[in-house]
Short mmCIF file of C-alpha atoms in Angstrom, two decimals:
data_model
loop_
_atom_site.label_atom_id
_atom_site.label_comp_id
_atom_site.label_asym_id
_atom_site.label_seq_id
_atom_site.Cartn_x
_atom_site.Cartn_y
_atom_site.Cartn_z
CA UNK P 108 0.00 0.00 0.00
CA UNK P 109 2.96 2.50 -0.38
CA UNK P 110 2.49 5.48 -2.08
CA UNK P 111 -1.35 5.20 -1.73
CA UNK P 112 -3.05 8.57 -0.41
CA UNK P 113 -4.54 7.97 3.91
CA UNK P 114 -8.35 8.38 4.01
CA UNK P 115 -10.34 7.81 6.92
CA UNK P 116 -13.69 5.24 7.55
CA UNK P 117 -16.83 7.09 9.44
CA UNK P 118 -19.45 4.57 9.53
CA UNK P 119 -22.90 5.83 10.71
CA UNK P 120 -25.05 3.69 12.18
CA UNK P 121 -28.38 5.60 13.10
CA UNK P 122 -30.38 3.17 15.31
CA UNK P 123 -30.91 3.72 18.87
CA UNK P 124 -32.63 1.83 21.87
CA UNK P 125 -34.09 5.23 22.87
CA UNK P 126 -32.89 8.60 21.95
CA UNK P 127 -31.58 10.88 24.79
CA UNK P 128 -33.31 14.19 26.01
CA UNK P 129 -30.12 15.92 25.00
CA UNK P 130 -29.29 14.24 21.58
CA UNK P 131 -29.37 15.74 18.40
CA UNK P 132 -27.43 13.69 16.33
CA UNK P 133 -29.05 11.90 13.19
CA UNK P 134 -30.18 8.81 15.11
CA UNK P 135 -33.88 7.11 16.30
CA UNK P 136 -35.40 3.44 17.43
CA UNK P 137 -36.40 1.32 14.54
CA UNK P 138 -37.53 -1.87 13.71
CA UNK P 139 -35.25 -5.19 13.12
CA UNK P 140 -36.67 -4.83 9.72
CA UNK P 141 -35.75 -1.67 9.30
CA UNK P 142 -32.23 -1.96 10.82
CA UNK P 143 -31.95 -5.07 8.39
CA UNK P 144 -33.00 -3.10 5.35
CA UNK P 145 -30.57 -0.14 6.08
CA UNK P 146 -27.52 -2.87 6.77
CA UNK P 147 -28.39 -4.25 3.30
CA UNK P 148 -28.51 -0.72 1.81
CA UNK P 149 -25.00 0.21 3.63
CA UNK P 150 -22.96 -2.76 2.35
CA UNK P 151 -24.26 -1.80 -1.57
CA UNK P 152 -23.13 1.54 -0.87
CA UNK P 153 -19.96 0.97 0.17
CA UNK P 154 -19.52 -2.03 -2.61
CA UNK P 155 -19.88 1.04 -5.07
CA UNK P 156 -18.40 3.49 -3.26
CA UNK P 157 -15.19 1.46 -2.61
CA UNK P 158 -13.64 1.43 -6.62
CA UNK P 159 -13.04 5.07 -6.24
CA UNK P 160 -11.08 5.20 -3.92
CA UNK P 161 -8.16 2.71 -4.93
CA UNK P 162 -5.70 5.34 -4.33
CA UNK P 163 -6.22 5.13 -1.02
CA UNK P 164 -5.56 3.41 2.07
CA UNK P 165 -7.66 3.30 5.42
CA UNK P 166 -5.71 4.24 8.40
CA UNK P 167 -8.75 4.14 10.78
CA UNK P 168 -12.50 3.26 10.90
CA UNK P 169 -14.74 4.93 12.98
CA UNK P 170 -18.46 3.21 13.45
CA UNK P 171 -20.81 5.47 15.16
CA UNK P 172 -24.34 6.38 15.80
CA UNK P 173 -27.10 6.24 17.09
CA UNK P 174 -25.81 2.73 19.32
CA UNK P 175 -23.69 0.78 16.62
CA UNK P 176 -23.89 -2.05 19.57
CA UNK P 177 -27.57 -2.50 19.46
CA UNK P 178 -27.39 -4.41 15.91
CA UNK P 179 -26.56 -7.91 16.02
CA UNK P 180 -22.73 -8.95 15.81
CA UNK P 181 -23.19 -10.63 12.69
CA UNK P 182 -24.70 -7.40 11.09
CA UNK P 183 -21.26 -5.73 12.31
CA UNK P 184 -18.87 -8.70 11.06
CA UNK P 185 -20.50 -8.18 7.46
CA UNK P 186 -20.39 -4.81 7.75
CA UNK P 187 -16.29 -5.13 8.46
CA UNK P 188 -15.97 -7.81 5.98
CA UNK P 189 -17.78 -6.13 3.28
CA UNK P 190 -15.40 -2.69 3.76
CA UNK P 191 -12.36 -4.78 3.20
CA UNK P 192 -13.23 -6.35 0.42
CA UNK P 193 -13.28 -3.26 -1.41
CA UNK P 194 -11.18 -0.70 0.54
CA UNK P 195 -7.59 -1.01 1.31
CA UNK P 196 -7.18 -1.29 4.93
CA UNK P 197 -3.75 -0.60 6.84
CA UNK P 198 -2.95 -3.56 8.77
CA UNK P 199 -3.15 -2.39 12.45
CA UNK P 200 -5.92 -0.04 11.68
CA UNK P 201 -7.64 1.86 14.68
CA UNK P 202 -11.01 0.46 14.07
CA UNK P 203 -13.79 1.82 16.68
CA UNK P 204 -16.80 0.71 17.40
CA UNK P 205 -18.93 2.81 19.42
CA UNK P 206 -20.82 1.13 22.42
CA UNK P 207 -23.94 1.81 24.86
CA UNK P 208 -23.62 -0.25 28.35
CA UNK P 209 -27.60 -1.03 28.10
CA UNK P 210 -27.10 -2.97 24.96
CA UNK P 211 -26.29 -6.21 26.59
CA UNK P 212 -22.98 -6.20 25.03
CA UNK P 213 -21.00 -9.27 26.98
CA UNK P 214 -22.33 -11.36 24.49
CA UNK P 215 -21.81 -9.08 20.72
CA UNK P 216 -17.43 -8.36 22.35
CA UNK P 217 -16.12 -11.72 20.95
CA UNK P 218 -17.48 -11.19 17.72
CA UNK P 219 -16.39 -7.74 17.79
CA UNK P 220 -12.82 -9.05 18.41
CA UNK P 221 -13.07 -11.60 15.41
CA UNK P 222 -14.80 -9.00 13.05
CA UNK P 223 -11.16 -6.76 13.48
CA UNK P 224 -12.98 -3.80 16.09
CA UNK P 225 -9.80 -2.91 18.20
CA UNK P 226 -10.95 -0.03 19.88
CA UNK P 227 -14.26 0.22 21.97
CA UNK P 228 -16.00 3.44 23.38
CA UNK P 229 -18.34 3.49 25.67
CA UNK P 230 -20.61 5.95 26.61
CA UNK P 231 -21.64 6.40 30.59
CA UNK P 232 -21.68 10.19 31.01
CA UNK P 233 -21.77 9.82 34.34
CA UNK P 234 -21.63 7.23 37.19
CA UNK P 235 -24.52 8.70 39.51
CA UNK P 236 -28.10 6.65 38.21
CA UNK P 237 -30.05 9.45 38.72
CA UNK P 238 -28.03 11.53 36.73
CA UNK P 239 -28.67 8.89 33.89
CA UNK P 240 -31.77 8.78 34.18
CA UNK P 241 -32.23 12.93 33.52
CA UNK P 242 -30.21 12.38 30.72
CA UNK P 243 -32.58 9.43 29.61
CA UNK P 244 -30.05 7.15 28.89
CA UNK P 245 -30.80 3.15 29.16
CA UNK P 246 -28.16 1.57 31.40
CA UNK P 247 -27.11 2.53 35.00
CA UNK P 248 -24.11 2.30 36.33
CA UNK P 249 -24.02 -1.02 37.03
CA UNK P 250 -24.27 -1.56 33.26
CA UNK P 251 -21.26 -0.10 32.33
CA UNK P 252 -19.10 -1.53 35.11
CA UNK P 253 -20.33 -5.16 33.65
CA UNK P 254 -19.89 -4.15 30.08
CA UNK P 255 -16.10 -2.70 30.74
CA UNK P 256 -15.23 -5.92 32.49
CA UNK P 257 -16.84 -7.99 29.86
CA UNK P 258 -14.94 -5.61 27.21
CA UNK P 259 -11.67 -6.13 29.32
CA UNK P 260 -12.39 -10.01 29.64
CA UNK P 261 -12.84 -10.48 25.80
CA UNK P 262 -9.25 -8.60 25.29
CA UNK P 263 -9.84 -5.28 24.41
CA UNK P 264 -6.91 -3.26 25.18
CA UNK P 265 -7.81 0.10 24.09
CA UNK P 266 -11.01 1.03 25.45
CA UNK P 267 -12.33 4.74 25.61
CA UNK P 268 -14.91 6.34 28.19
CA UNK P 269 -17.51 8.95 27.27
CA UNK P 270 -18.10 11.02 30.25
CA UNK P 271 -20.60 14.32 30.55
CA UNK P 272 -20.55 17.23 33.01
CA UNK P 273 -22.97 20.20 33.89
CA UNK P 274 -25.79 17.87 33.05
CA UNK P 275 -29.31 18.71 34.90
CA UNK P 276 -29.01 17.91 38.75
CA UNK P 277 -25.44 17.77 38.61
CA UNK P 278 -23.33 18.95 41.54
CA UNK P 279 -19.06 19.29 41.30
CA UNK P 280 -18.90 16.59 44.18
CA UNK P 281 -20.98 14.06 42.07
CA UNK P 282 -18.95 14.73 38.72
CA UNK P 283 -15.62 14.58 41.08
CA UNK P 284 -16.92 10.86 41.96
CA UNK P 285 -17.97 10.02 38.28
CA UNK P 286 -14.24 10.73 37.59
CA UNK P 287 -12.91 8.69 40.53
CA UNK P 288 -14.90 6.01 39.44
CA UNK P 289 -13.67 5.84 36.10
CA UNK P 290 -10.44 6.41 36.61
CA UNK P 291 -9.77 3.48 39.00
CA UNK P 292 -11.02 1.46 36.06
CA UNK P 293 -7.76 2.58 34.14
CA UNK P 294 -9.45 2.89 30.60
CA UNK P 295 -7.39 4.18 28.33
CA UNK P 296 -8.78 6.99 26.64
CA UNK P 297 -11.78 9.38 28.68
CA UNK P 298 -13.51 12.02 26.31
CA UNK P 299 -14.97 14.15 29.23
CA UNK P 300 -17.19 16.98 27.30
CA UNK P 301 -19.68 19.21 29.06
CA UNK P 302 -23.00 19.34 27.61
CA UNK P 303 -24.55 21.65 24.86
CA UNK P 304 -28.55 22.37 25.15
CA UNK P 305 -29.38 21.84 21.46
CA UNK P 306 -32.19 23.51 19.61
CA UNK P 307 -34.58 20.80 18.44
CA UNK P 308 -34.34 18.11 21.48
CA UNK P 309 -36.45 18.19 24.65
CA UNK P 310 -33.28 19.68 26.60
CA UNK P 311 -33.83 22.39 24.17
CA UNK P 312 -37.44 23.10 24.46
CA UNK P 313 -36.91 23.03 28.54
CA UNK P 314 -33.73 24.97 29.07
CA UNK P 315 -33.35 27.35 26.31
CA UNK P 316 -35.07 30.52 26.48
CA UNK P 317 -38.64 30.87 24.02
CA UNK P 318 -38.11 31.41 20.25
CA UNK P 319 -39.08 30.55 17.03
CA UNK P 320 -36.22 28.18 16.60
CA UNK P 321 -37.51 26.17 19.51
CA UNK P 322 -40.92 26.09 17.64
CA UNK P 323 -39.15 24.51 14.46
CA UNK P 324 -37.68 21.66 17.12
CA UNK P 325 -41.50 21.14 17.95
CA UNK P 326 -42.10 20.93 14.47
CA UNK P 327 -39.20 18.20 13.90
CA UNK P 328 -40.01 15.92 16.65
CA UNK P 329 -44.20 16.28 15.11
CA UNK P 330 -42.54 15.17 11.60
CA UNK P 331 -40.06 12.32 13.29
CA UNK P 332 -43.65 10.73 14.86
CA UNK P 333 -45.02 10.94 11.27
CA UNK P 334 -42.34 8.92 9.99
CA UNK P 335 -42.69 6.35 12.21
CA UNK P 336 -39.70 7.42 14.47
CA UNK P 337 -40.63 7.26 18.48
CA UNK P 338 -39.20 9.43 20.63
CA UNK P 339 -38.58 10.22 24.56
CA UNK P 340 -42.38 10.35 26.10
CA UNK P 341 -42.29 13.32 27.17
CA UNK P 342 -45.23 13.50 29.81
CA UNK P 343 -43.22 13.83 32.86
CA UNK P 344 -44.22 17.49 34.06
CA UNK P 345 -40.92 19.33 32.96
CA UNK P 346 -41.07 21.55 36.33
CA UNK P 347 -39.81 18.64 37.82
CA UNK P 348 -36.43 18.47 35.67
CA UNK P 349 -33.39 19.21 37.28
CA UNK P 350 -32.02 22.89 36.64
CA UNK P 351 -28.70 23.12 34.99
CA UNK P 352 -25.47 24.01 36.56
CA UNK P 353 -24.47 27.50 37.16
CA UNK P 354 -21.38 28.76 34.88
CA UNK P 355 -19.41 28.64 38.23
CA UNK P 356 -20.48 25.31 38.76
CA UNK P 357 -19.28 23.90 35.56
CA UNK P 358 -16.40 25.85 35.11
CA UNK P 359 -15.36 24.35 38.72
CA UNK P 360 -16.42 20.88 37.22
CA UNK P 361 -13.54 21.67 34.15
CA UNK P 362 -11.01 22.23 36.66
CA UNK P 363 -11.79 19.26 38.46
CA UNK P 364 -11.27 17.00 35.13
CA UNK P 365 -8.29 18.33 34.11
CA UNK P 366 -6.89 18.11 37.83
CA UNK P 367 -8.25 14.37 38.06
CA UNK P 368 -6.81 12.99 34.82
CA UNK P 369 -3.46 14.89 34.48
CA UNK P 370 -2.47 13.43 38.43
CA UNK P 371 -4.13 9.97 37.23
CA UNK P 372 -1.30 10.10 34.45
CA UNK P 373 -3.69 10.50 31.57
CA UNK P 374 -2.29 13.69 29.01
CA UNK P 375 -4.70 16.06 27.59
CA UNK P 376 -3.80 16.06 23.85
CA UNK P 377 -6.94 17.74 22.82
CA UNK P 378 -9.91 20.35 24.46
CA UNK P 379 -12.27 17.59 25.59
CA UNK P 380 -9.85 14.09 25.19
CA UNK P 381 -7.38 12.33 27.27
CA UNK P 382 -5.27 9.34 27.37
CA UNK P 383 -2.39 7.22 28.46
CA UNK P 384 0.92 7.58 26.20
CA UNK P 385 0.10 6.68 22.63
CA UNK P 386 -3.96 5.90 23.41
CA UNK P 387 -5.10 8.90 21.57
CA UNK P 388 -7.59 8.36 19.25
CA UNK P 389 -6.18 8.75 15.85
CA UNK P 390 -9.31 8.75 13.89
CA UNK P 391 -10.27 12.20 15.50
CA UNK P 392 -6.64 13.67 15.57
CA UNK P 393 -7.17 13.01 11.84
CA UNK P 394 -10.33 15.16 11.78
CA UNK P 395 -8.63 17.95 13.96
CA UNK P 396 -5.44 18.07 11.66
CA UNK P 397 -7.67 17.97 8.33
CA UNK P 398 -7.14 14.11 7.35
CA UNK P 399 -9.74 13.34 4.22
CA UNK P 400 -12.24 11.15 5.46
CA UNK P 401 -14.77 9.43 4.06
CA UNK P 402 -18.13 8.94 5.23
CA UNK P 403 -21.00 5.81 5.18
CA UNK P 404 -24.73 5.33 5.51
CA UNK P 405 -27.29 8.17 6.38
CA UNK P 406 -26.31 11.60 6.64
CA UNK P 407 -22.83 10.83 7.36
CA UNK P 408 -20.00 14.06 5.93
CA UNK P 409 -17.08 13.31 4.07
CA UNK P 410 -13.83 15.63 3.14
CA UNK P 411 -12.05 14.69 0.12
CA UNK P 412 -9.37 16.36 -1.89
CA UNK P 413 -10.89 19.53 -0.38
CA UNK P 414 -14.47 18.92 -1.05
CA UNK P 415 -16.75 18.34 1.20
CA UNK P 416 -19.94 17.07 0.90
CA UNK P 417 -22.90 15.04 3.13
CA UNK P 418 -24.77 11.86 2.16
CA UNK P 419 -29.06 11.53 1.73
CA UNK P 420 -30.57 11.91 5.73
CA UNK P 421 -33.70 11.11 5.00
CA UNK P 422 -34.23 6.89 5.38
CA UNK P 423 -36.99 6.48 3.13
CA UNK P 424 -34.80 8.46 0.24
CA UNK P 425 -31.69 6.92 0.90
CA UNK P 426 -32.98 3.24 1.07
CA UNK P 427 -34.47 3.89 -2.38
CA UNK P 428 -31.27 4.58 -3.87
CA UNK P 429 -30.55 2.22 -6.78
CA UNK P 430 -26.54 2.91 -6.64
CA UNK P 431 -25.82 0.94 -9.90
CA UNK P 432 -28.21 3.71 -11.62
CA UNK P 433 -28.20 7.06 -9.64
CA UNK P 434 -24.39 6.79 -8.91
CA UNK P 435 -23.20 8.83 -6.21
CA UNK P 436 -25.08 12.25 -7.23
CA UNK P 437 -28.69 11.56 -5.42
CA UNK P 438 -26.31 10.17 -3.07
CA UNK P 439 -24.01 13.42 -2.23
CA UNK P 440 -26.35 15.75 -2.82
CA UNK P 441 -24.83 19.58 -3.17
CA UNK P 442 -20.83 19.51 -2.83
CA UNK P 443 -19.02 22.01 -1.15
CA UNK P 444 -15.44 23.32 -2.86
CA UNK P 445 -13.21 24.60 0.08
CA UNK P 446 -11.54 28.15 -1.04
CA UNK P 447 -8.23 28.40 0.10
CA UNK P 448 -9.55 31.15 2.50
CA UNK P 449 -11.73 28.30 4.24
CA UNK P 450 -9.07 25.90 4.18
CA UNK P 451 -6.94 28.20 5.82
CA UNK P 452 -9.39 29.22 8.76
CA UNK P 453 -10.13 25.65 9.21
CA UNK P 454 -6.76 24.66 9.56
CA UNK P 455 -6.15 26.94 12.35
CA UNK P 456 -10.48 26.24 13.68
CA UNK P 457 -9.45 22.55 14.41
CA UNK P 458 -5.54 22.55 14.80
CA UNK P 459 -6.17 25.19 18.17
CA UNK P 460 -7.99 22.44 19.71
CA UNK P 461 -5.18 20.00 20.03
CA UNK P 462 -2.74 21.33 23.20
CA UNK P 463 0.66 20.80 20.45
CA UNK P 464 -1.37 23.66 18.71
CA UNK P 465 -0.57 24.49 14.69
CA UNK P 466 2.40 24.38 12.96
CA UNK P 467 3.56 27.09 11.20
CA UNK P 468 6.01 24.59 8.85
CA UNK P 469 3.00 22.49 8.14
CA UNK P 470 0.97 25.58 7.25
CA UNK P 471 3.91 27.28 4.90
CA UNK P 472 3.78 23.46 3.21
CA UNK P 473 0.36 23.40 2.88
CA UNK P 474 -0.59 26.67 1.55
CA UNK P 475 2.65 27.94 0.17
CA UNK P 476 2.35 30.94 2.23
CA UNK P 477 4.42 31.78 5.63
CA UNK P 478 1.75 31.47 8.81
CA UNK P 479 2.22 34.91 10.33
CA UNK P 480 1.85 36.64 6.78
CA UNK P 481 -2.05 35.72 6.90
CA UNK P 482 -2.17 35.47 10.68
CA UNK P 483 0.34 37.27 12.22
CA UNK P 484 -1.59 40.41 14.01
CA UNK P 485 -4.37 38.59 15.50
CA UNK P 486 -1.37 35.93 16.59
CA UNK P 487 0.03 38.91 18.03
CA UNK P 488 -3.04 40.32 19.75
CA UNK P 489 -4.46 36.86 21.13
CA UNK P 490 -0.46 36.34 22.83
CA UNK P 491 -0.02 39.95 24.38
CA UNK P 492 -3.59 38.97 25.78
CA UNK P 493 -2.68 35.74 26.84
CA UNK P 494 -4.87 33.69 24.80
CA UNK P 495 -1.74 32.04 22.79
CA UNK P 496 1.65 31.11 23.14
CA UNK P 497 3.74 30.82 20.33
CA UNK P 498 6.66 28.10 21.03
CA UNK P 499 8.87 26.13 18.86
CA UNK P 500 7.47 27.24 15.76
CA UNK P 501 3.56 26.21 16.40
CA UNK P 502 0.78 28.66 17.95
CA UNK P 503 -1.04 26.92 21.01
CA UNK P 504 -4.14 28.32 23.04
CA UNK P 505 -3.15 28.89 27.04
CA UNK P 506 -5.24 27.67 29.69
CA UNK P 507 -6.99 31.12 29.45
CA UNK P 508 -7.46 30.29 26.04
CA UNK P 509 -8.97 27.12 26.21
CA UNK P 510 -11.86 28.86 28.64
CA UNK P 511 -12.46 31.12 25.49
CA UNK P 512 -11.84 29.00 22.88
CA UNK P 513 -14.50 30.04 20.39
CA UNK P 514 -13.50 33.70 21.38
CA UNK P 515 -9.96 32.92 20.36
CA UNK P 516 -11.29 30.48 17.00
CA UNK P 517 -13.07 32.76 16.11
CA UNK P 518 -10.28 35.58 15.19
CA UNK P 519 -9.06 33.23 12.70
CA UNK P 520 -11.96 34.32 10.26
CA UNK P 521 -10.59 36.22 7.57
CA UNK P 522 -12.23 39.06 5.76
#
């Protein structure tokens, strides 16, 4: 596979047990028939999809969701042997499978294992059951501590945690023991992120302040229950829902993680991600350095040879794509041709959130133009503020920074 271009997997799987109050991610409960009819759909796109891409080779996979782990394990090993038939994959491949504890998963890990997953992620968000059940997730905690011995038992050495803070009813001392917990389990990555009240979800109609916008979530949840697509019931009165943490509250809960993991010998390579020495995920270090990747199934993105462009999210349309007749067009949809202005704010959008920062060598190769020509007053501004520090040729947000990160991104925007 020398000489062959690296491209990135992202496999979307959009099936859930039950979607979360907070979710907003292209994802709902369906049918076996339906999951079945969508797996069958998946493996002809990426049969036709695969041919053009024989300059390439796959350095990771990513399968996500929705729950990945609520199909059956022999739906995943044809999904992995139907992508290498046709793409090149790297021996020694991250592969990642994405994983809820309240999928009864002891029994799907050894097939995992023989169908080449390597990495597993699980998501808990946090290890207090009431806090779970705010969130309206499906396990407990007792779930996930059965699931990451199972995982553990069935040999997975490179296991991530999902973990959320400044959820509703959420206090610093009960994230603080949701860390402890975790960390005695000595996972190797934790992706610790605090959560983000979307418009369109039922966190967003009950924390976020009255608009229009909020009306057009109402409207998408009325249209998801005409297509057959159930969601959270929602007839719990909402005046009894937890209120969300105060700013000093969760900016005392950031502290906390970042004080936890760094003296539990885990290294913050990234805003929201942590891990032992050489753990990091690569798939999403490619995404944050501006790796092409391309995306599977419904809705899923892609960025390739600086185009980017998003795949049918409708089911109905995209299971009635005949791929040997329509091609990829009805597939694709509208694609996007990145200006070398957008290229260049993106570069600097997604390097800032890794703590090595950007280079300024691998920005004069890329765009054949010196860093601090395009950049070099606001680099100036953001350090004497001390937002940045510029050291050993790359620009890197401080800690100050980091608490005003999209502040700080967004200078990058050029005129």
């Amino acid at each position: 596979m020398n000489g062959k271009k690296e491209l990135e997997l992202y496999i979307h799987i959009p099936f859930c047990v039950k979607k979360c109050l907070y979710c907003d991610f292209l994802s709902f409960p369906a049918a076996s028939r339906v999951q079945a009819e969508y797996m069958d759909q998946l493996r002809c796109e990426i049969l036709f999809s695969g041919p053009w891409y024989e300059d390439y080779r796959v350095k990771t996979i990513f399968i996500g969701g929705g729950t990945p782990s609520s199909l059956e394990p022999e739906q995943i090993t044809m999904l992995m042997q139907t992508v290498r038939r046709v793409f090149h994959v790297e021996e020694g491949a991250e592969i990642t499978l994405e994983a809820n504890p309240g999928t009864r998963l002891g029994g799907k890990l050894a097939a995992y294992r023989q169908a080449g997953i390597n990495r597993l992620s699980l998501g808990l968000q946090s290890a207090n059951n009431d806090e779970l059940k705010h969130l309206g997730r499906i396990h407990t905690f007792e779930d996930f501590l059965l699931s990451f011995q199972a995982a553990r038992m069935a040999g997975f050495s490179n296991i991530n945690v999902d973990l959320m803070s400044a959820i509703p009813g959420q206090s610093a001392e009960s994230w603080r023991n949701t860390v402890r917990k975790v960390i005695m389990l000595k996972p190797e990555h934790i992706s610790a992120y605090s959560l983000i009240v979307e418009e369109g979800t039922p966190f967003g109609d009950h924390y976020l302040p009255e608009g229009s916008q909020k009306a057009d979530g109402k409207k998408k949840r009325e249209r998801q229950k005409e297509e057959g697509i159930q969601i959270k019931d929602l007839s719990d009165p909402l005046s009894a829902w937890p209120p969300l943490a105060d700013e000093e509250e969760e900016r005392q809960m950031y502290r906390l993680t970042k004080t936890f993991l760094e003296e539990a010998g885990y290294r913050r390579y990234e805003i929201s991600n942590y891990s032992r020495p050489g753990k990091e995920c690569r798939h999403n270090i490619g995404y944050w350095t501006g790796a092409e990747y391309l995306g599977l199934g419904l809705g899923a993105s892609s960025y390739v040879d600086g185009r980017r462009f998003s795949n049918e999210p409708d089911l109905n349309a995209y299971q009635s794509l005949d791929f040997s007749l329509d091609g990829l067009e009805r597939l694709h949809g509208e694609i996007h041709v990145q200006s070398r202005k957008e290229q260049m704010e993106e570069f600097m959008f997604l390097g800032l959130r890794m703590m090595e920062g950007v280079s300024a060598a691998v920005f004069a190769e890329k765009f054949g133009i010196p860093m601090e020509q395009v950049y070099g007053s606001v680099m100036e501004q953001m350090v004497q503020n001390g937002l940045l520090v510029i050291k050993d040729g790359r620009a890197a947000l401080t800690e100050w920074g980091i608490d005003v990160s999209n502040y700080v991104m967004s200078s990058f925007l050029l005129d």
